[in-house]
Amino acid sequence: MTVGRKPDHLLETAMTLLNFK
């Protein structure tokens, strides 16, 4: 996983986590 690339990545991760719940 790459960190510090684009703010969209964080949003996608949050969305994925929410979807996983």
mmCIF file of N, CA and C in Angstrom:
data_model
loop_
_atom_site.group_PDB
_atom_site.id
_atom_site.type_symbol
_atom_site.label_atom_id
_atom_site.label_comp_id
_atom_site.label_asym_id
_atom_site.label_seq_id
_atom_site.Cartn_x
_atom_site.Cartn_y
_atom_site.Cartn_z
ATOM 1 N N MET A 1 0.853 -1.213 0.000
ATOM 2 C CA MET A 1 0.000 0.000 0.000
ATOM 3 C C MET A 1 0.876 1.247 0.000
ATOM 4 N N THR A 2 0.473 2.223 -0.760
ATOM 5 C CA THR A 2 1.264 3.455 -0.842
ATOM 6 C C THR A 2 0.586 4.575 -0.055
ATOM 7 N N VAL A 3 1.361 5.236 0.775
ATOM 8 C CA VAL A 3 0.796 6.316 1.602
ATOM 9 C C VAL A 3 1.404 7.658 1.188
ATOM 10 N N GLY A 4 0.580 8.686 1.148
ATOM 11 C CA GLY A 4 1.079 10.010 0.792
ATOM 12 C C GLY A 4 1.120 10.197 -0.709
ATOM 13 N N ARG A 5 0.165 9.576 -1.388
ATOM 14 C CA ARG A 5 0.142 9.731 -2.847
ATOM 15 C C ARG A 5 -0.976 10.699 -3.239
ATOM 16 N N LYS A 6 -2.179 10.390 -2.830
ATOM 17 C CA LYS A 6 -3.319 11.266 -3.164
ATOM 18 C C LYS A 6 -4.371 11.180 -2.065
ATOM 19 N N PRO A 7 -5.044 12.286 -1.787
ATOM 20 C CA PRO A 7 -6.078 12.324 -0.748
ATOM 21 C C PRO A 7 -7.249 11.404 -1.078
ATOM 22 N N ASP A 8 -7.398 11.103 -2.372
ATOM 23 C CA ASP A 8 -8.504 10.232 -2.788
ATOM 24 C C ASP A 8 -8.326 8.837 -2.209
ATOM 25 N N HIS A 9 -7.068 8.448 -2.021
ATOM 26 C CA HIS A 9 -6.779 7.116 -1.488
ATOM 27 C C HIS A 9 -7.404 6.949 -0.105
ATOM 28 N N LEU A 10 -7.280 8.006 0.698
ATOM 29 C CA LEU A 10 -7.836 7.959 2.056
ATOM 30 C C LEU A 10 -9.351 7.812 1.996
ATOM 31 N N LEU A 11 -9.950 8.545 1.090
ATOM 32 C CA LEU A 11 -11.404 8.480 0.950
ATOM 33 C C LEU A 11 -11.831 7.077 0.535
ATOM 34 N N GLU A 12 -11.091 6.506 -0.395
ATOM 35 C CA GLU A 12 -11.426 5.154 -0.868
ATOM 36 C C GLU A 12 -11.296 4.156 0.274
ATOM 37 N N THR A 13 -10.257 4.321 1.072
ATOM 38 C CA THR A 13 -10.052 3.405 2.195
ATOM 39 C C THR A 13 -11.207 3.518 3.188
ATOM 40 N N ALA A 14 -11.611 4.741 3.470
ATOM 41 C CA ALA A 14 -12.709 4.971 4.411
ATOM 42 C C ALA A 14 -13.994 4.350 3.866
ATOM 43 N N MET A 15 -14.228 4.545 2.585
ATOM 44 C CA MET A 15 -15.443 3.995 1.957
ATOM 45 C C MET A 15 -15.420 2.470 2.023
ATOM 46 N N THR A 16 -14.255 1.907 1.745
ATOM 47 C CA THR A 16 -14.113 0.447 1.780
ATOM 48 C C THR A 16 -14.380 -0.068 3.193
ATOM 49 N N LEU A 17 -13.841 0.616 4.175
ATOM 50 C CA LEU A 17 -14.030 0.201 5.565
ATOM 51 C C LEU A 17 -15.508 0.265 5.926
ATOM 52 N N LEU A 18 -16.169 1.322 5.486
ATOM 53 C CA LEU A 18 -17.597 1.474 5.772
ATOM 54 C C LEU A 18 -18.387 0.376 5.078
ATOM 55 N N ASN A 19 -18.004 0.051 3.860
ATOM 56 C CA ASN A 19 -18.695 -0.987 3.105
ATOM 57 C C ASN A 19 -18.457 -2.350 3.755
ATOM 58 N N PHE A 20 -17.259 -2.520 4.313
ATOM 59 C CA PHE A 20 -16.920 -3.802 4.934
ATOM 60 C C PHE A 20 -17.762 -4.040 6.184
ATOM 61 N N LYS A 21 -18.096 -2.957 6.875
ATOM 62 C CA LYS A 21 -18.889 -3.086 8.124
ATOM 63 C C LYS A 21 -20.252 -3.687 7.863
#
